[in-house]
Coordinates of C-alpha atoms in Angstrom, one line a residue:
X1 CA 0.0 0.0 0.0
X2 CA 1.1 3.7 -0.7
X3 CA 1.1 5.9 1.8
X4 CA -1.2 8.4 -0.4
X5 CA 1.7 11.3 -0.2
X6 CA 0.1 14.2 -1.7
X7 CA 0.8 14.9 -5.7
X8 CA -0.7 18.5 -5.5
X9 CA 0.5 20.8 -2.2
X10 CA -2.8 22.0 -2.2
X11 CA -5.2 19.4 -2.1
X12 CA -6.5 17.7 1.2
X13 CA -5.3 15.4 3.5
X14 CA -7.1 11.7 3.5
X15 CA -8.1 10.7 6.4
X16 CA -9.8 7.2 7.5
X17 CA -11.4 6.8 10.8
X18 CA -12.0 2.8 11.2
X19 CA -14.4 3.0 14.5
X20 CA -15.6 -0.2 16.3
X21 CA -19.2 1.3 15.6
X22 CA -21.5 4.4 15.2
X23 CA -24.6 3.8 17.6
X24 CA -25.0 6.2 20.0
X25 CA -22.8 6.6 22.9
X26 CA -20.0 9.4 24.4
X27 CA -17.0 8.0 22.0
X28 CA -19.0 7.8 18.6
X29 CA -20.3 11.1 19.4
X30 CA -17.2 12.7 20.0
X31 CA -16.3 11.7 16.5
X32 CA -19.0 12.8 14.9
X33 CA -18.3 16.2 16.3
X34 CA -14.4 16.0 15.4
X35 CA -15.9 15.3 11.5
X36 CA -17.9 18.3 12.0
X37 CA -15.6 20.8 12.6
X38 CA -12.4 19.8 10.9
X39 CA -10.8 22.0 8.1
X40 CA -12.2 20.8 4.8
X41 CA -9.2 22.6 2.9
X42 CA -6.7 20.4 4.7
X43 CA -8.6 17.1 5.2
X44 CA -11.2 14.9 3.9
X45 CA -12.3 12.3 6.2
X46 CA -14.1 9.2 5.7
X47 CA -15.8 6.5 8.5
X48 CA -14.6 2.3 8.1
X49 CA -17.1 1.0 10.9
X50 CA -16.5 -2.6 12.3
X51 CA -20.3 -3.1 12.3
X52 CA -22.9 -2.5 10.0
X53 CA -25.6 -1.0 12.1
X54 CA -25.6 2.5 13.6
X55 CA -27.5 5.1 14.6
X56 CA -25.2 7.7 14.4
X57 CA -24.8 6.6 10.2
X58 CA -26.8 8.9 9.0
X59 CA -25.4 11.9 10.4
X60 CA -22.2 11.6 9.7
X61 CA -23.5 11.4 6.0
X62 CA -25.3 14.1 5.9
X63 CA -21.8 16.3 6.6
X64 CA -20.7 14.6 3.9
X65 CA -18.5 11.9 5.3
X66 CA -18.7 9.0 3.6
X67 CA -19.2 6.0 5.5
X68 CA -18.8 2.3 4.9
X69 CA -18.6 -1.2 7.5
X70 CA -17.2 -4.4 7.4
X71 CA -20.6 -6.1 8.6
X72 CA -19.5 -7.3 11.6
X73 CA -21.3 -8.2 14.8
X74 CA -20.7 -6.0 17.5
X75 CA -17.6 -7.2 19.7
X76 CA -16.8 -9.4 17.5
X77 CA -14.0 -9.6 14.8
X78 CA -14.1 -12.1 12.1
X79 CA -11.6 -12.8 8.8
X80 CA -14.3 -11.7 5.7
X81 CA -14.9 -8.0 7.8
X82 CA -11.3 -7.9 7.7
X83 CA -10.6 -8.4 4.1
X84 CA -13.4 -6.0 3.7
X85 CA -11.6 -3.8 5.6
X86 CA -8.8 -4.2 3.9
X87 CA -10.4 -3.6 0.2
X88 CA -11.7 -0.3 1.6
X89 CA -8.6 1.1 2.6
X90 CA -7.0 0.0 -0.1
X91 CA -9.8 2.2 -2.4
X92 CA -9.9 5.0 0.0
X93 CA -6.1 5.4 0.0
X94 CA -6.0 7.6 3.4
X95 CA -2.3 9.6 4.1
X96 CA -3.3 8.4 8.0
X97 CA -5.6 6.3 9.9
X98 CA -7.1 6.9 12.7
X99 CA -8.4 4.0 15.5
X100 CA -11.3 5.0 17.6
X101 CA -12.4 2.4 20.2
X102 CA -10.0 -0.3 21.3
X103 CA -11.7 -3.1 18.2
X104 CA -11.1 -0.4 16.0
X105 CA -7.6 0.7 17.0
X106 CA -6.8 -3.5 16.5
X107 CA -7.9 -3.2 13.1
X108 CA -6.4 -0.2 12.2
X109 CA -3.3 -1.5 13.8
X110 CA -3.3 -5.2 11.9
X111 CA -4.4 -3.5 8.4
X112 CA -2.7 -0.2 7.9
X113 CA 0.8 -0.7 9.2
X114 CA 2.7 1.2 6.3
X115 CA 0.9 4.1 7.0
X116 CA 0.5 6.2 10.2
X117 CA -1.6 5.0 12.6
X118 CA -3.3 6.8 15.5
X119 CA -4.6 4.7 17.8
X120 CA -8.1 6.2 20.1
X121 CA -8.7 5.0 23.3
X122 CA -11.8 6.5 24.9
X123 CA -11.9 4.6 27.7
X124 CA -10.3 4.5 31.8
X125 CA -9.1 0.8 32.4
X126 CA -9.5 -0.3 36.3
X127 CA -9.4 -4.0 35.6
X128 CA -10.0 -6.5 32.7
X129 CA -12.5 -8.3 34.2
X130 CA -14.6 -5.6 34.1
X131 CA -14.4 -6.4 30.1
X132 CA -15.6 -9.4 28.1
X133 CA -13.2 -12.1 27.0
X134 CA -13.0 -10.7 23.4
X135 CA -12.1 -7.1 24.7
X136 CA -10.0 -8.4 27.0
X137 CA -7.7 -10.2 24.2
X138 CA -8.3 -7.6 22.4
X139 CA -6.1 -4.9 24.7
X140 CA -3.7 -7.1 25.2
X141 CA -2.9 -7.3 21.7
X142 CA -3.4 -3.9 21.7
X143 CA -0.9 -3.3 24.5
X144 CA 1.5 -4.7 22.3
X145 CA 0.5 -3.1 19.1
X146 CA 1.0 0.4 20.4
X147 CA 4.9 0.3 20.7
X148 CA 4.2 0.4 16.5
X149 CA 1.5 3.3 16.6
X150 CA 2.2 6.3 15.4
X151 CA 0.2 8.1 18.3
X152 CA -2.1 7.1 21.1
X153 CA -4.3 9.8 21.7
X154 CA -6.6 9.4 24.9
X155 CA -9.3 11.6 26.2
X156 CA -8.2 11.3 30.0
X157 CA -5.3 11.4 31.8
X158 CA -6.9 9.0 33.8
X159 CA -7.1 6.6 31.0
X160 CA -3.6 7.1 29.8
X161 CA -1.7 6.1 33.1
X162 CA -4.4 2.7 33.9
X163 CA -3.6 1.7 30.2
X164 CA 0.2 1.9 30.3
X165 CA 0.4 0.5 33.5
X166 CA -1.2 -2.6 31.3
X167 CA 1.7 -2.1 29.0
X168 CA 0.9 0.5 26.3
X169 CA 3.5 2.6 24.9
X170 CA 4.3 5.8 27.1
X171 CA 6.5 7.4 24.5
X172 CA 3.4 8.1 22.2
X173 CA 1.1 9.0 24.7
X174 CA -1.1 12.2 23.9
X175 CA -4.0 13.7 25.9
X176 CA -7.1 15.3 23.8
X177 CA -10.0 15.9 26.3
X178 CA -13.5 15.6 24.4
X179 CA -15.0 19.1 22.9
X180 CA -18.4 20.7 23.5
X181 CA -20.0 23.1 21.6
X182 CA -20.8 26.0 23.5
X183 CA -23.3 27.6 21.2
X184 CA -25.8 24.4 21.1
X185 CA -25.3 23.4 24.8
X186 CA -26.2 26.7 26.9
X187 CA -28.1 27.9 29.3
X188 CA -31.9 28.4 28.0
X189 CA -34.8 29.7 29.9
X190 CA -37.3 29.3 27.3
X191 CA -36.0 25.2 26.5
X192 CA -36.0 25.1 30.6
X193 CA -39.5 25.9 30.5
X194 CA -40.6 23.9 27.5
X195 CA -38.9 20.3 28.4
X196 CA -40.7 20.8 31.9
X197 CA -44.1 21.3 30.5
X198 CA -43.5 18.5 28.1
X199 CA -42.8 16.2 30.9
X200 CA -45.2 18.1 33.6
X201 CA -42.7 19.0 35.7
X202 CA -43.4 22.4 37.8
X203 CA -40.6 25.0 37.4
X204 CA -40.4 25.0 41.4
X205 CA -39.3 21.1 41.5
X206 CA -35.7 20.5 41.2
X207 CA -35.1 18.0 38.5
X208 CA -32.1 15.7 38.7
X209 CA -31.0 14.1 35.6
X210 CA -28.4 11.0 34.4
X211 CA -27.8 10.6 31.1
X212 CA -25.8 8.1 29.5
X213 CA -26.5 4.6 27.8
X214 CA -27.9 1.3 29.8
X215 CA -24.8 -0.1 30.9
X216 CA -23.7 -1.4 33.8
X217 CA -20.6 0.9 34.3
X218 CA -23.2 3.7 33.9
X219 CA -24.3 2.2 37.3
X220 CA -27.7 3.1 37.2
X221 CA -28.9 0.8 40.3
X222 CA -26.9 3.3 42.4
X223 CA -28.0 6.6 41.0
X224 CA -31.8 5.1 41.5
X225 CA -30.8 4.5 45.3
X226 CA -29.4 8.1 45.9
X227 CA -32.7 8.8 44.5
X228 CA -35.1 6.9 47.0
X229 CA -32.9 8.2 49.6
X230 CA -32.9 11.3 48.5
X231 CA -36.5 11.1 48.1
X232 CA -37.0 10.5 51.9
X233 CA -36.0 14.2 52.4
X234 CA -36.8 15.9 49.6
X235 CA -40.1 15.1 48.0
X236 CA -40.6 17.7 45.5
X237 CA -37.7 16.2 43.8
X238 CA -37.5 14.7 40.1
X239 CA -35.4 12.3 38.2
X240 CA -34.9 12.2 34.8
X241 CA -32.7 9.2 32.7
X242 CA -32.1 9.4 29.5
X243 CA -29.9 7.0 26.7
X244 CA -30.3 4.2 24.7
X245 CA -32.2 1.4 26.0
X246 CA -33.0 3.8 29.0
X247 CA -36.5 3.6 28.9
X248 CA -40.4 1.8 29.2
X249 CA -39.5 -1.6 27.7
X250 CA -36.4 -2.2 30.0
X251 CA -37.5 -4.1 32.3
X252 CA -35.3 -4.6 34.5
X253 CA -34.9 -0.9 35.3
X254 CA -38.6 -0.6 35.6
X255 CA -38.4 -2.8 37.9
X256 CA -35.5 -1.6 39.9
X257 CA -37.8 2.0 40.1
X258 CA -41.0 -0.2 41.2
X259 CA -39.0 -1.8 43.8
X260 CA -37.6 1.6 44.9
X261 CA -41.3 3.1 45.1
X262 CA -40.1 6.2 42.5
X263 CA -42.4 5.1 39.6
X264 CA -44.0 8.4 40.5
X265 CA -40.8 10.4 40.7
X266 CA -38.5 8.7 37.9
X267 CA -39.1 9.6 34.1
X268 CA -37.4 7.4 31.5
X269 CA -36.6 9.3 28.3
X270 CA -34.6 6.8 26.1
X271 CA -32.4 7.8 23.4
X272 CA -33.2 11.6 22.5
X273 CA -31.7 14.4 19.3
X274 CA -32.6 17.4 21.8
X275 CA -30.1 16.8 24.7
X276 CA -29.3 20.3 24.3
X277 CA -33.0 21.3 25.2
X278 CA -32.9 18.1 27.5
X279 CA -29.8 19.2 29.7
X280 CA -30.8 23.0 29.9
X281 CA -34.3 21.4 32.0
X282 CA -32.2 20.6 34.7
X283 CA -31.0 21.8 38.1
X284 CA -28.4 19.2 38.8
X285 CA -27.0 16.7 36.1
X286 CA -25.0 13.3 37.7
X287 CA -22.5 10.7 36.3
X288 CA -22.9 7.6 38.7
X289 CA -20.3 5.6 36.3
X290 CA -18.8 2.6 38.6
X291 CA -15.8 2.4 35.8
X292 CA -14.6 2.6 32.3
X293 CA -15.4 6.3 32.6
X294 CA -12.9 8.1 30.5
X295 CA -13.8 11.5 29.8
X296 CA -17.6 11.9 30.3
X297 CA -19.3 14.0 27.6
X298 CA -22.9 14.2 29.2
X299 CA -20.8 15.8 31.9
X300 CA -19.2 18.6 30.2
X301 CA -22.7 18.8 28.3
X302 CA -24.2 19.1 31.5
X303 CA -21.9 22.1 32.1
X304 CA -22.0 23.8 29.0
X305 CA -25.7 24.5 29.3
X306 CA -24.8 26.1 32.9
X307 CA -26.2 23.0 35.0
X308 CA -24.1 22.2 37.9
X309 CA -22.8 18.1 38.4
X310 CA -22.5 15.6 41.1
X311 CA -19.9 13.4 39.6
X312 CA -18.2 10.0 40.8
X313 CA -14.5 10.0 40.9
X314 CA -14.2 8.0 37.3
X315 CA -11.6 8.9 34.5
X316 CA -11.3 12.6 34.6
X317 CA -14.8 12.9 35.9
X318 CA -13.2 15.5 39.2
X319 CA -10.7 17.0 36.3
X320 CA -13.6 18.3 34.3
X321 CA -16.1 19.8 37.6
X322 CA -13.0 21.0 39.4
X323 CA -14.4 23.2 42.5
X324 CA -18.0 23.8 40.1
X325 CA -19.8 21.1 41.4
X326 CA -19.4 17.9 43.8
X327 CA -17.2 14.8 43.6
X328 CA -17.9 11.6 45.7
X329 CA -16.6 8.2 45.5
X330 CA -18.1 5.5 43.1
X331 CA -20.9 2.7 44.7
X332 CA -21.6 4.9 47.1
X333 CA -25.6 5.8 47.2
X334 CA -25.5 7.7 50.5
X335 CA -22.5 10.2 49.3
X336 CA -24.3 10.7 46.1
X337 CA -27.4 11.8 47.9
X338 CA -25.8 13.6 50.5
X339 CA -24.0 16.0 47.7
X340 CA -27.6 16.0 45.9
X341 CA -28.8 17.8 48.9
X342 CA -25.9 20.2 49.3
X343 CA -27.1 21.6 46.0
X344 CA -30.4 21.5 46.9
X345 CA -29.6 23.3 50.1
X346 CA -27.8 26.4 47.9
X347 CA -31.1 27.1 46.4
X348 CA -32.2 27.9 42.7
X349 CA -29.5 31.4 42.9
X350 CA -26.9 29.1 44.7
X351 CA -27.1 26.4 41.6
X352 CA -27.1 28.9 38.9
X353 CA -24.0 30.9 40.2
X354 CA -22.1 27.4 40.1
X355 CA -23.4 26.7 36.8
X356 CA -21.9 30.0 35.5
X357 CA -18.8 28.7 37.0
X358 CA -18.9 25.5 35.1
X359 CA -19.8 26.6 31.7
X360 CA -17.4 29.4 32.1
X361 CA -14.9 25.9 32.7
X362 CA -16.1 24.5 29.7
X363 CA -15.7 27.2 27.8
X364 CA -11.8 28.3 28.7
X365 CA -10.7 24.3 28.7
X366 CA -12.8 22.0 26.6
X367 CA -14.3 24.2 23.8
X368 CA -15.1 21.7 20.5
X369 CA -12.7 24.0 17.9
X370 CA -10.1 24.2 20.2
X371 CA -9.8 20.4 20.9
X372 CA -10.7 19.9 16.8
X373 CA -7.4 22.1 16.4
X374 CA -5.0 20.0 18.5
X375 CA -5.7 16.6 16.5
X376 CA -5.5 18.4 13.1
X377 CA -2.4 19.4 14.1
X378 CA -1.3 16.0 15.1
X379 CA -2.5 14.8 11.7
X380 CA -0.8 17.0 9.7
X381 CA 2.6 17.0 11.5
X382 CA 2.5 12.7 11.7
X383 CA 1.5 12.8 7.8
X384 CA 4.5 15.0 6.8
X385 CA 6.7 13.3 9.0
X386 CA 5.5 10.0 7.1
X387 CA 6.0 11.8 3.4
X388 CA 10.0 12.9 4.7
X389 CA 10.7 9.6 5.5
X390 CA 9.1 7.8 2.4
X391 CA 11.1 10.6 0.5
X392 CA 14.1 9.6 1.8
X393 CA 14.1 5.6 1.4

């Protein structure tokens, strides 16, 4: 394979993304977002996705990204998606690759060796057995793989000393925090009002929401116990949960809330296209992760529309609140609903002065075309380091 070094100066850069999938979650979102905003003069990027279905698909089409998949089942690697993989590198002819997820950092690892490879990890590691078998072979391959990457670029610190404490490469170690875009997620008075008459909430209840996907590092059973505790004290409090598979026809969460006695006091959202509108309803946002946290986007979402967080200590989960919101240990129901009611206790003008504070955060450390600058300038510095040295064999 060539390594696509550019004929004309002046044309774009190719680059490939090979993801292990596109439905919706923090990590495919965050590349969506980094196709959004990069520099169409100096790249061109196009999507290889492990598996065939995706929710997130379509919308990276409609930018204009092409996409294609090896047909694979989710978690699961087999020889055709690979040779399909193969072909469509081969046709797309990218000057760098970049892994995203640790299935698709194997195979951009295994199938684009002779050109530069970044691998993505967008996860924090506590322990294998938190992971299935396959995943769990798969980092171990991919501890060994990196010492050939070009780059590993992780969105936590967090992340980047658990994995190379399991062996990844040190000496290619980079730190790119996810982006948020300021403009869609901010504060909203009018969406505040809207989502809460939608879902019959009075402005006067304070609304406490979890976002994320049903998972069991999400650790939902926990954030529904702070909740009936919390309850016990507080009984003009709301919960919202939202994400996919978050919602009527899980039963086992429904059950969980039955159990709880908060069928009255829980609402289940599912997956939703209006989190903007969704987070801006809120008076406290949480992340009850248990681990595998790496850099929590509904967090900084959270923070962007001026909605203070109650965070576990996950990934970088205390890096991104700092002193804006509250920080407790992980399994821990009773510290969850204590720091619940030390927001509660500031009042409405207490909340929204620390919600200031964290969007102002967001805004000076984690802005979306600030974070899309530091990888196109890791792309374009490893791709002209790649053309020197294939000038010079």
């Amino acid at each position: 394979m060539t390594t696509g070094i550019q004929a004309d100066p002046a044309s774009p850069y190719r680059l490939t993304f090979l993801t292990t999938g596109l439905m919706t979650g923090g990590a495919e979102t965050m590349l969506l977002k980094l196709c959004s905003r990069l520099d169409r003069r100096r790249f061109t990027p196009s999507v290889l996705s492990l598996c065939a279905e995706g929710t997130l698909r379509p919308r990276f089409e409609a930018l204009g990204v092409p996409v294609y998949d090896a047909g694979m089942r989710r978690g699961r690697l087999s020889a055709r998606g690979m040779l399909t993989l193969r072909r469509q590198i081969l046709m797309l002819r990218p000057d760098l690759v970049q892994g995203w997820m640790y299935h698709g950092n194997l195979a951009a690892m295994l199938l684009a060796r002779k050109l530069p490879v970044v691998m993505g990890i967008r996860q924090s590691l506590y322990q294998l057995e938190n992971e299935s078998l396959l995943t769990r072979c798969t980092i171990r391959l991919g501890a060994w793989l990196s010492h050939y990457a070009a780059s590993i670029v992780y969105n936590s610190h967090m992340s980047a000393r658990q994995h190379e404490a399991f062996g990844f490469s040190s000496a290619r170690r980079l730190v790119i925090p996810n982006g948020f875009d300021t403009e869609s997620y901010c504060p909203h008075p009018g969406n505040r009002q809207a989502v809460r008459q939608e879902l019959r909430i009075h402005s006067d209840m304070v609304l406490i929401g979890l976002i994320g996907r049903y998972h069991p590092m999400k650790d939902h059973g926990t954030f529904l116990s702070a909740a009936a505790l919390l309850s016990q004290r507080f009984p003009m409090v709301r919960f919202l949960m939202a994400g996919t598979s978050v919602d009527a026809t899980n039963n086992k969460l429904v059950n969980r809330i039955e159990q709880l006695g908060l069928s009255q006091r829980v609402l289940l959202l599912g997956e939703r296209n209006d989190m903007p509108r969704v987070n801006a309803a809120l008076d406290i946002a949480s992340s009850t992760s248990a681990w595998g946290e790496g850099f929590a986007n509904a967090v900084g979402e959270a923070m962007s529309c001026g909605v203070p967080c109650v965070v576990t200590d996950i990934g970088d989960s205390a890096w991104i609140v700092g002193d804006t919101g509250r920080v407790v240990t992980p399994r821990n129901a009773e510290v969850i609903a204590q720091a619940w009611s030390e927001l509660i206790e500031l009042g409405r003008s207490g909340r929204e002065e620390l919600g200031r504070q964290a969007r102002r955060r967001i805004m000076d450390a984690f802005a979306l075309g600030s974070v899309v600058r530091r990888y196109e300038e890791l792309y374009e510095k490893l791709i002209t380091r790649s053309e020197v040295a294939t000038c010079a064999e």
